[in-house]
């Protein structure tokens, strides 16, 4: 039993978490609100120990604002200190 606990704890400590965000936009939500929600998600991901943020690129989808990953990376970099 002791070894199983040690092994599972070791796995938890060595797991690297990443986050993928398409910058979703709900019906009736303004674009700036969707961007602000994604930046808040980036801040929280860093607080929770996530290692890296990924932003997707999708065109012509009314429910997704993710059309400029480079812009989102720059904005996320301005609100985080170590997630890249």
Coordinates of C-alpha atoms in Angstrom, one line a residue:
X1 CA 0.0 0.0 0.0
X2 CA 2.8 2.4 0.9
X3 CA 4.5 2.0 -2.5
X4 CA 1.3 2.6 -4.4
X5 CA 0.8 5.9 -2.6
X6 CA 4.4 6.9 -3.3
X7 CA 4.1 6.0 -7.0
X8 CA 0.8 7.8 -7.5
X9 CA 2.1 10.9 -5.7
X10 CA 5.3 10.8 -7.9
X11 CA 3.2 10.7 -11.0
X12 CA 1.0 13.6 -9.9
X13 CA 4.1 15.8 -9.1
X14 CA 5.7 15.1 -12.5
X15 CA 2.6 15.7 -14.7
X16 CA 2.8 18.8 -16.8
X17 CA -0.5 20.4 -17.5
X18 CA -1.2 22.5 -20.6
X19 CA -4.3 24.4 -21.5
X20 CA -5.9 24.8 -25.0
X21 CA -8.2 27.7 -25.6
X22 CA -10.2 28.7 -28.7
X23 CA -11.5 31.9 -27.1
X24 CA -15.2 30.8 -27.1
X25 CA -17.9 33.4 -27.5
X26 CA -21.4 32.8 -26.2
X27 CA -24.5 34.1 -28.0
X28 CA -24.9 37.8 -27.0
X29 CA -21.4 38.1 -25.6
X30 CA -19.3 41.0 -26.8
X31 CA -15.9 40.2 -28.3
X32 CA -14.1 42.1 -25.6
X33 CA -15.9 40.0 -23.0
X34 CA -14.8 36.8 -24.6
X35 CA -11.2 38.0 -24.8
X36 CA -11.3 39.1 -21.1
X37 CA -12.7 35.6 -20.1
X38 CA -9.8 33.9 -21.9
X39 CA -7.3 36.2 -20.2
X40 CA -8.8 35.4 -16.9
X41 CA -8.6 31.7 -17.7
X42 CA -4.9 32.2 -18.5
X43 CA -4.3 33.9 -15.1
X44 CA -6.1 31.1 -13.3
X45 CA -4.3 28.4 -15.2
X46 CA -1.0 29.9 -14.1
X47 CA -2.3 30.0 -10.5
X48 CA -3.3 26.3 -10.7
X49 CA 0.2 25.3 -11.9
X50 CA -0.4 24.9 -15.6
X51 CA 2.8 24.9 -17.6
X52 CA 1.8 26.1 -21.1
X53 CA -1.1 27.9 -22.8
X54 CA -2.1 27.0 -26.4
X55 CA -4.4 29.1 -28.5
X56 CA -6.2 27.7 -31.6
X57 CA -7.0 29.3 -34.9
X58 CA -10.4 28.9 -36.4
X59 CA -12.1 31.1 -39.1
X60 CA -15.8 31.7 -39.9
X61 CA -17.1 30.2 -36.6
X62 CA -19.5 32.5 -34.8
X63 CA -18.9 30.7 -31.5
X64 CA -15.1 31.1 -31.6
X65 CA -13.0 34.2 -31.4
X66 CA -9.7 32.2 -31.9
X67 CA -8.5 33.7 -35.2
X68 CA -5.1 35.2 -34.0
X69 CA -3.1 32.9 -31.7
X70 CA -0.2 35.3 -31.9
X71 CA -2.3 38.1 -30.5
X72 CA -3.7 35.9 -27.7
X73 CA -0.2 34.7 -26.8
X74 CA 0.9 38.4 -26.5
X75 CA -2.1 39.3 -24.4
X76 CA -1.8 36.2 -22.2
X77 CA 1.9 37.0 -21.7
X78 CA 0.9 40.4 -20.3
X79 CA -1.2 38.8 -17.6
X80 CA 0.9 35.9 -16.7
X81 CA 4.5 35.6 -15.4
X82 CA 5.6 32.1 -16.3
X83 CA 3.0 30.4 -18.7
X84 CA 4.3 30.5 -22.2

